[in-house]
Short mmCIF file of C-alpha atoms in Angstrom, two decimals:
data_model
loop_
_atom_site.label_atom_id
_atom_site.label_comp_id
_atom_site.label_asym_id
_atom_site.label_seq_id
_atom_site.Cartn_x
_atom_site.Cartn_y
_atom_site.Cartn_z
CA MET A 438 0.00 0.00 0.00
CA SER A 439 2.75 2.40 0.96
CA ASP A 440 4.56 1.65 -2.30
CA THR A 441 1.75 3.29 -4.32
CA ILE A 442 1.87 6.60 -2.46
CA THR A 443 3.27 9.42 -4.59
CA LYS A 444 4.80 12.72 -3.54
CA THR A 445 2.50 15.72 -3.75
CA ASP A 446 3.12 19.40 -3.65
CA ALA A 447 2.97 20.72 -0.09
CA THR A 448 0.78 23.69 -1.04
CA GLY A 449 -1.73 22.45 -3.57
CA GLY A 450 -1.67 18.67 -3.26
CA ARG A 451 -0.55 18.32 -6.87
CA LEU A 452 1.98 15.82 -8.10
CA THR A 453 5.47 17.24 -8.39
CA SER A 454 7.33 17.11 -11.66
CA ALA A 455 9.65 14.38 -10.30
CA ALA A 456 6.67 12.23 -9.24
CA ARG A 457 5.11 12.66 -12.70
CA GLY A 458 8.28 11.32 -14.27
CA GLY A 459 9.47 14.74 -15.44
CA ARG A 460 12.72 16.51 -14.71
CA PRO A 461 13.11 17.97 -11.21
CA ARG A 462 12.88 21.72 -10.88
CA ARG A 463 16.13 23.65 -10.77
CA ARG A 464 16.89 25.32 -7.52
CA LYS A 465 17.12 29.08 -7.71
CA LEU A 466 20.55 30.64 -7.42
CA THR A 467 20.37 32.46 -4.13
CA PHE A 468 23.09 34.70 -2.75
CA ASP A 469 24.18 32.03 -0.27
CA ARG A 470 24.42 29.39 -3.01
CA VAL A 471 26.44 31.65 -5.32
CA THR A 472 28.89 32.65 -2.58
CA PHE A 473 29.29 28.99 -1.60
CA TYR A 474 30.15 28.02 -5.18
CA LEU A 475 32.58 30.91 -5.54
CA ALA A 476 34.34 30.20 -2.24
CA PHE A 477 34.58 26.39 -2.43
CA LEU A 478 34.66 25.80 -6.18
CA GLY A 479 35.56 29.00 -7.99
CA ILE A 480 38.65 29.89 -5.93
CA PRO A 481 40.21 26.37 -6.04
CA VAL A 482 39.59 26.14 -9.79
CA ALA A 483 41.15 29.57 -10.31
CA VAL A 484 44.20 28.62 -8.22
CA PHE A 485 44.55 25.32 -10.10
CA ALA A 486 44.30 27.02 -13.49
CA THR A 487 46.79 29.73 -12.50
CA PHE A 488 49.47 27.66 -10.81
CA VAL A 489 49.06 24.22 -12.47
CA LEU A 490 47.29 24.35 -15.81
CA TYR A 491 48.78 27.59 -17.17
CA PRO A 492 52.42 26.71 -16.28
CA PHE A 493 51.98 23.30 -17.89
CA LEU A 494 50.65 24.86 -21.10
CA GLN A 495 53.48 27.38 -21.00
CA ALA A 496 55.98 24.53 -20.60
CA ILE A 497 54.57 22.84 -23.70
CA TYR A 498 55.16 26.07 -25.62
CA TRP A 499 58.75 26.51 -24.40
CA ALA A 500 59.41 22.85 -25.23
CA MET A 501 58.88 23.79 -28.89
CA THR A 502 61.58 26.47 -28.84
CA ASP A 503 65.36 26.62 -28.72
CA TRP A 504 65.31 28.93 -25.68
CA ARG A 505 68.66 28.96 -23.88
CA GLY A 506 67.30 30.15 -20.53
CA TYR A 507 69.28 33.35 -19.98
CA SER A 508 68.27 35.30 -23.07
CA PRO A 509 64.95 36.70 -24.29
CA ASP A 510 65.78 35.53 -27.81
CA TYR A 511 64.54 32.18 -29.03
CA ASN A 512 63.22 30.49 -32.15
CA PHE A 513 60.18 28.29 -32.53
CA VAL A 514 61.35 24.82 -33.64
CA GLY A 515 58.11 22.84 -33.40
CA LEU A 516 58.57 19.17 -32.52
CA ASP A 517 62.30 19.10 -33.20
CA ASN A 518 63.15 18.83 -29.50
CA PHE A 519 60.89 15.80 -29.09
CA THR A 520 62.35 14.16 -32.20
CA LYS A 521 65.87 14.78 -30.91
CA MET A 522 64.92 13.43 -27.50
CA PHE A 523 63.80 10.03 -28.72
CA GLU A 524 66.97 9.74 -30.79
CA ASP A 525 69.09 10.49 -27.71
CA ASP A 526 70.52 7.27 -26.27
CA ILE A 527 71.20 8.92 -22.91
CA PHE A 528 67.59 10.08 -22.54
CA LEU A 529 66.25 6.65 -23.52
CA LYS A 530 68.50 5.04 -20.93
CA ALA A 531 67.25 7.49 -18.30
CA LEU A 532 63.68 6.66 -19.31
CA ARG A 533 64.38 2.93 -18.85
CA ASN A 534 65.96 3.62 -15.46
CA VAL A 535 62.97 5.53 -14.10
CA ALA A 536 60.62 2.88 -15.50
CA LEU A 537 62.59 0.26 -13.57
CA LEU A 538 62.43 2.38 -10.41
CA ALA A 539 58.68 2.87 -10.83
CA ALA A 540 58.19 -0.88 -11.26
CA VAL A 541 60.31 -2.04 -8.31
CA VAL A 542 60.35 0.66 -5.62
CA PRO A 543 56.55 0.99 -5.04
CA LEU A 544 56.02 -2.77 -5.02
CA VAL A 545 58.81 -3.53 -2.54
CA THR A 546 58.15 -0.49 -0.35
CA LEU A 547 54.41 -1.08 -0.03
CA THR A 548 54.85 -4.81 0.57
CA LEU A 549 57.24 -4.14 3.45
CA ALA A 550 55.11 -1.26 4.76
CA LEU A 551 52.00 -3.42 4.73
CA GLY A 552 53.85 -6.20 6.53
CA VAL A 553 54.97 -3.81 9.26
CA ALA A 554 51.49 -2.30 9.55
CA VAL A 555 49.78 -5.69 9.82
CA ALA A 556 52.29 -6.93 12.39
CA VAL A 557 51.87 -3.80 14.50
CA THR A 558 48.07 -3.72 14.38
CA LEU A 559 47.06 -7.40 14.10
CA GLY A 560 50.05 -9.35 15.37
CA GLY A 561 48.90 -9.64 18.98
CA PRO A 562 47.47 -12.69 20.77
CA SER A 563 45.39 -15.09 18.68
CA LYS A 564 42.73 -15.25 21.41
CA GLY A 565 40.49 -12.49 22.62
CA PRO A 566 39.97 -9.16 20.82
CA VAL A 567 42.05 -8.56 17.70
CA ARG A 568 44.86 -6.20 18.65
CA GLY A 569 48.43 -5.37 17.77
CA ILE A 570 51.70 -6.38 19.32
CA ARG A 571 52.95 -4.99 22.61
CA GLY A 572 54.86 -1.75 22.25
CA ALA A 573 53.21 -0.87 18.93
CA SER A 574 53.79 2.87 19.48
CA PHE A 575 57.53 2.31 19.78
CA TYR A 576 57.66 0.41 16.49
CA ARG A 577 55.65 3.14 14.76
CA ILE A 578 58.13 5.78 15.90
CA ILE A 579 61.16 3.71 14.87
CA SER A 580 59.74 2.92 11.43
CA PHE A 581 58.78 6.56 10.82
CA PHE A 582 62.18 7.96 11.84
CA PRO A 583 63.95 7.63 8.42
CA TYR A 584 61.20 9.69 6.78
CA VAL A 585 61.81 12.56 9.21
CA VAL A 586 65.42 12.91 8.02
CA PRO A 587 65.66 15.13 4.89
CA ALA A 588 66.17 13.16 1.70
CA ILE A 589 69.44 14.90 0.87
CA ILE A 590 70.85 13.90 4.27
CA VAL A 591 69.71 10.31 3.76
CA GLY A 592 71.43 10.22 0.38
CA LEU A 593 74.68 11.62 1.73
CA ILE A 594 74.68 9.24 4.70
CA TRP A 595 74.21 6.19 2.51
CA ALA A 596 76.81 7.44 0.03
CA GLN A 597 79.28 7.30 2.92
CA MET A 598 77.94 3.92 4.01
CA PHE A 599 78.63 2.53 0.53
CA ASP A 600 82.11 4.05 0.36
CA PRO A 601 84.48 1.28 -0.86
CA ASN A 602 87.37 2.20 1.43
CA ALA A 603 85.94 3.70 4.62
CA GLY A 604 82.28 2.71 4.34
CA LEU A 605 80.52 1.02 7.24
CA LEU A 606 78.89 -1.58 4.99
CA ASN A 607 82.17 -3.04 3.71
CA GLY A 608 83.58 -2.88 7.24
CA ILE A 609 80.71 -4.96 8.62
CA LEU A 610 80.91 -7.49 5.78
CA ASN A 611 84.66 -7.83 6.18
CA GLY A 612 84.15 -8.33 9.91
CA LEU A 613 81.77 -11.19 9.14
CA GLY A 614 84.45 -12.89 7.10
CA LEU A 615 83.30 -11.81 3.64
CA ASP A 616 86.01 -10.53 1.34
CA MET A 617 84.51 -7.14 0.38
CA GLU A 618 87.70 -5.11 0.58
CA ALA A 619 87.36 -1.91 -1.49
CA PHE A 620 84.19 -3.15 -3.22
CA ALA A 621 82.53 -0.13 -4.86
CA TRP A 622 78.79 -0.64 -4.41
CA LEU A 623 77.97 2.56 -6.28
CA GLY A 624 80.78 2.13 -8.78
CA GLU A 625 79.73 -1.22 -10.19
CA LYS A 626 77.05 -1.35 -12.85
CA SER A 627 75.55 -4.51 -11.35
CA THR A 628 75.09 -3.06 -7.84
CA ALA A 629 74.57 0.69 -8.36
CA MET A 630 70.86 0.50 -9.19
CA PRO A 631 69.99 -2.10 -6.48
CA SER A 632 71.84 0.06 -3.92
CA LEU A 633 69.86 3.10 -5.00
CA MET A 634 66.59 1.17 -4.76
CA PHE A 635 67.52 0.00 -1.27
CA VAL A 636 67.98 3.60 -0.12
CA PHE A 637 64.63 4.57 -1.65
CA VAL A 638 62.87 1.76 0.20
CA TRP A 639 64.72 2.45 3.47
CA GLY A 640 63.80 6.12 3.40
CA LEU A 641 60.13 5.73 2.49
CA VAL A 642 58.86 2.47 3.99
CA GLY A 643 58.29 3.97 7.46
CA PHE A 644 55.96 6.69 6.25
CA TYR A 645 53.73 4.27 4.34
CA ALA A 646 53.77 1.83 7.26
CA VAL A 647 52.31 4.56 9.47
CA LEU A 648 49.81 5.40 6.72
CA PHE A 649 48.65 1.79 6.52
CA ILE A 650 48.49 1.50 10.31
CA ALA A 651 46.06 4.43 10.38
CA ALA A 652 44.01 2.86 7.57
CA ILE A 653 43.85 -0.54 9.30
CA LYS A 654 42.75 1.14 12.54
CA GLY A 655 39.68 2.34 10.63
CA VAL A 656 38.60 -1.17 9.60
CA PRO A 657 35.59 -2.30 11.70
CA ALA A 658 36.61 -4.86 14.33
CA GLU A 659 33.54 -6.95 13.43
CA LEU A 660 35.17 -7.94 10.15
CA TYR A 661 38.19 -9.43 11.92
CA GLU A 662 36.00 -11.10 14.52
CA ALA A 663 33.89 -12.69 11.79
CA ALA A 664 37.01 -13.90 9.97
CA ARG A 665 38.41 -15.34 13.19
CA ILE A 666 35.15 -17.18 13.88
CA ASP A 667 35.40 -18.67 10.38
CA GLY A 668 38.82 -20.02 11.32
CA ALA A 669 40.94 -17.56 9.33
CA GLY A 670 44.52 -17.04 10.43
CA ARG A 671 46.46 -13.79 10.33
CA PHE A 672 47.63 -14.26 6.72
CA ARG A 673 44.12 -15.08 5.55
CA MET A 674 42.69 -12.07 7.41
CA THR A 675 45.28 -9.86 5.77
CA ILE A 676 44.39 -11.09 2.27
CA SER A 677 40.60 -11.32 2.69
CA VAL A 678 39.83 -8.50 5.12
CA THR A 679 42.66 -6.00 5.47
CA LEU A 680 43.69 -5.54 1.83
CA PRO A 681 40.13 -5.12 0.45
CA SER A 682 39.30 -2.69 3.26
CA ILE A 683 42.31 -0.42 2.68
CA ARG A 684 42.39 -0.76 -1.12
CA ASP A 685 42.00 3.00 -1.67
CA SER A 686 44.90 3.78 0.66
CA VAL A 687 47.11 1.27 -1.16
CA GLN A 688 46.16 2.76 -4.51
CA THR A 689 46.96 6.29 -3.35
CA ALA A 690 50.27 5.18 -1.85
CA TYR A 691 51.21 3.33 -5.04
CA ILE A 692 50.59 6.44 -7.14
CA TYR A 693 52.60 8.68 -4.81
CA LEU A 694 55.49 6.23 -4.70
CA GLY A 695 55.43 5.78 -8.46
CA ILE A 696 55.59 9.54 -8.95
CA ALA A 697 58.47 9.76 -6.47
CA ALA A 698 60.34 7.05 -8.38
CA LEU A 699 59.71 8.61 -11.78
CA ASP A 700 60.77 12.06 -10.56
CA ALA A 701 63.73 10.70 -8.58
CA PHE A 702 66.35 13.40 -8.13
CA VAL A 703 67.44 14.08 -4.54
CA PHE A 704 68.52 10.56 -3.56
CA VAL A 705 70.18 9.98 -6.92
CA GLN A 706 71.93 13.33 -7.02
CA ALA A 707 73.27 12.89 -3.49
CA MET A 708 74.58 9.37 -4.08
CA LEU A 709 75.37 9.28 -7.80
CA PRO A 710 75.57 12.85 -9.14
CA ASN A 711 77.04 11.77 -12.49
CA GLY A 712 74.46 9.11 -13.30
CA GLY A 713 76.40 6.12 -12.04
CA PRO A 714 78.62 3.77 -14.06
CA ASP A 715 77.63 3.86 -17.73
CA ASN A 716 74.57 5.99 -16.77
CA SER A 717 73.07 2.93 -15.08
CA THR A 718 71.29 5.10 -12.46
CA LEU A 719 70.72 8.25 -14.51
CA THR A 720 67.17 9.59 -14.17
CA ILE A 721 65.23 11.96 -16.39
CA SER A 722 65.33 14.66 -13.70
CA GLN A 723 69.13 14.44 -13.54
CA HIS A 724 69.48 14.55 -17.32
CA LEU A 725 67.02 17.45 -17.47
CA PHE A 726 68.96 19.38 -14.82
CA THR A 727 72.27 18.84 -16.60
CA THR A 728 70.83 19.78 -19.98
CA ALA A 729 69.28 22.99 -18.68
CA PHE A 730 71.81 24.39 -16.22
CA ARG A 731 75.10 23.02 -17.55
CA LYS A 732 74.45 22.99 -21.28
CA GLY A 733 72.03 25.93 -21.38
CA GLN A 734 69.46 24.06 -23.49
CA PHE A 735 66.31 25.07 -21.59
CA GLY A 736 63.95 24.41 -24.47
CA TYR A 737 65.21 20.86 -24.88
CA ALA A 738 65.15 20.32 -21.10
CA THR A 739 61.57 21.58 -20.94
CA ALA A 740 60.61 19.02 -23.58
CA MET A 741 62.04 16.33 -21.28
CA GLY A 742 59.91 17.70 -18.46
CA VAL A 743 56.79 17.53 -20.61
CA VAL A 744 57.51 13.89 -21.51
CA LEU A 745 58.13 13.09 -17.84
CA ALA A 746 54.80 14.69 -16.90
CA VAL A 747 53.00 12.62 -19.55
CA VAL A 748 54.71 9.43 -18.35
CA THR A 749 53.62 10.24 -14.79
CA LEU A 750 50.00 10.76 -15.88
CA VAL A 751 50.07 7.47 -17.80
CA PHE A 752 51.43 5.68 -14.71
CA ALA A 753 48.64 7.09 -12.53
CA ALA A 754 46.02 6.13 -15.12
CA LEU A 755 47.38 2.57 -15.25
CA VAL A 756 47.19 2.26 -11.46
CA PHE A 757 43.57 3.46 -11.49
CA ALA A 758 42.73 1.09 -14.35
CA VAL A 759 44.30 -1.93 -12.64
CA ASN A 760 42.50 -1.09 -9.40
CA ARG A 761 39.22 -0.85 -11.28
CA LEU A 762 39.72 -4.08 -13.19
CA THR A 763 40.60 -5.98 -10.02
CA GLY A 764 37.40 -4.97 -8.24
CA GLY A 765 38.11 -1.54 -6.82
CA GLY A 766 35.21 0.80 -6.19
CA GLU A 767 32.66 -1.92 -5.52
CA GLU A 768 31.17 -0.18 -2.52
CA LYS A 769 27.84 -1.97 -2.71
CA SER A 770 29.32 -5.47 -2.70
CA ASN A 771 31.63 -4.49 0.13
CA ALA A 772 28.68 -3.18 2.10
CA ARG A 773 26.77 -6.41 1.55
CA GLY A 774 29.79 -8.41 2.62
CA PHE A 775 30.14 -6.31 5.75
CA LYS A 776 26.48 -6.85 6.67
CA ALA A 777 26.82 -10.61 6.14
CA ARG A 778 29.92 -10.79 8.31
CA ARG A 779 28.28 -8.70 11.02
CA ALA A 780 25.29 -11.06 10.99
CA ALA A 781 27.68 -14.02 11.30
CA VAL A 782 29.34 -12.39 14.29
CA LYS A 783 26.00 -11.77 16.00
CA GLY A 784 24.86 -15.33 15.25
CA GLY A 785 28.09 -16.75 16.68
CA ALA A 786 27.72 -14.63 19.80
CA GLN A 787 24.23 -15.95 20.39
#
């Protein structure tokens, strides 16, 4: 009976346009509505267009010139800079290096960060309420400490650690009986890139561990209780409950880490300012910096920056697409699953 009741106009008892199947009436633009739009939509859009969109369009223009950076004179060369770029073996090697960093660093960093976060939040006793290990606050502080140190300091410290003659790493390995006398970790093509990746992971894993800890704290305890009643262990709870619940946080972290790897400059410049042996660790940002400020080819360097920006956008789009294809954004199914698990918990309690 109640399903047949239709909405009527409050004044005349007539059917509204929405109830008749028509389009709903537009709300009038009042002064409050206009000021709200201007304050919370107009101003951010204006700031974005001024400081993000316009500089990017300007960079595309300068990328089509032979501007040398310190002179107002330049010539428009069209796509010559981009043609030259993809015929430049050094640039192509730098592109391969940042692609390798973007493929390895986010995966390793987030895997370790997730492991730390799960251990801290869910690694407590297997009986009773689901809780983390004892002294979880201490482990959060310790894991976050490397991120507090400025990146340039981290790079310089590890450059000294990897020093072949007086470095602490070789000293420790020699003390353990391994013959690593004068081994140049950053001077060998086979170890320069893995050493750089290690420093990236070491410097960033603590921040994302704390990020995941905060995300896991927001997962309803009923989900873990239901999984425990079903006989799931910690690993199964991590795969079936934790990861689906913090999927958005993982996606955001992956994009940020991928951007950091693609734009890598500080760590690399501090440890390997010349691009490493045979340019094995050279990044696009390093090559761009050298081309602009040492060779004075600002137009060509700007073209590199435009390509790097496009590569970064493509990377972010791929992460979003993979997340979507693997079931991301299915809020309704997640809600149904949560209700079913809650019902199972209540039934088990009774």
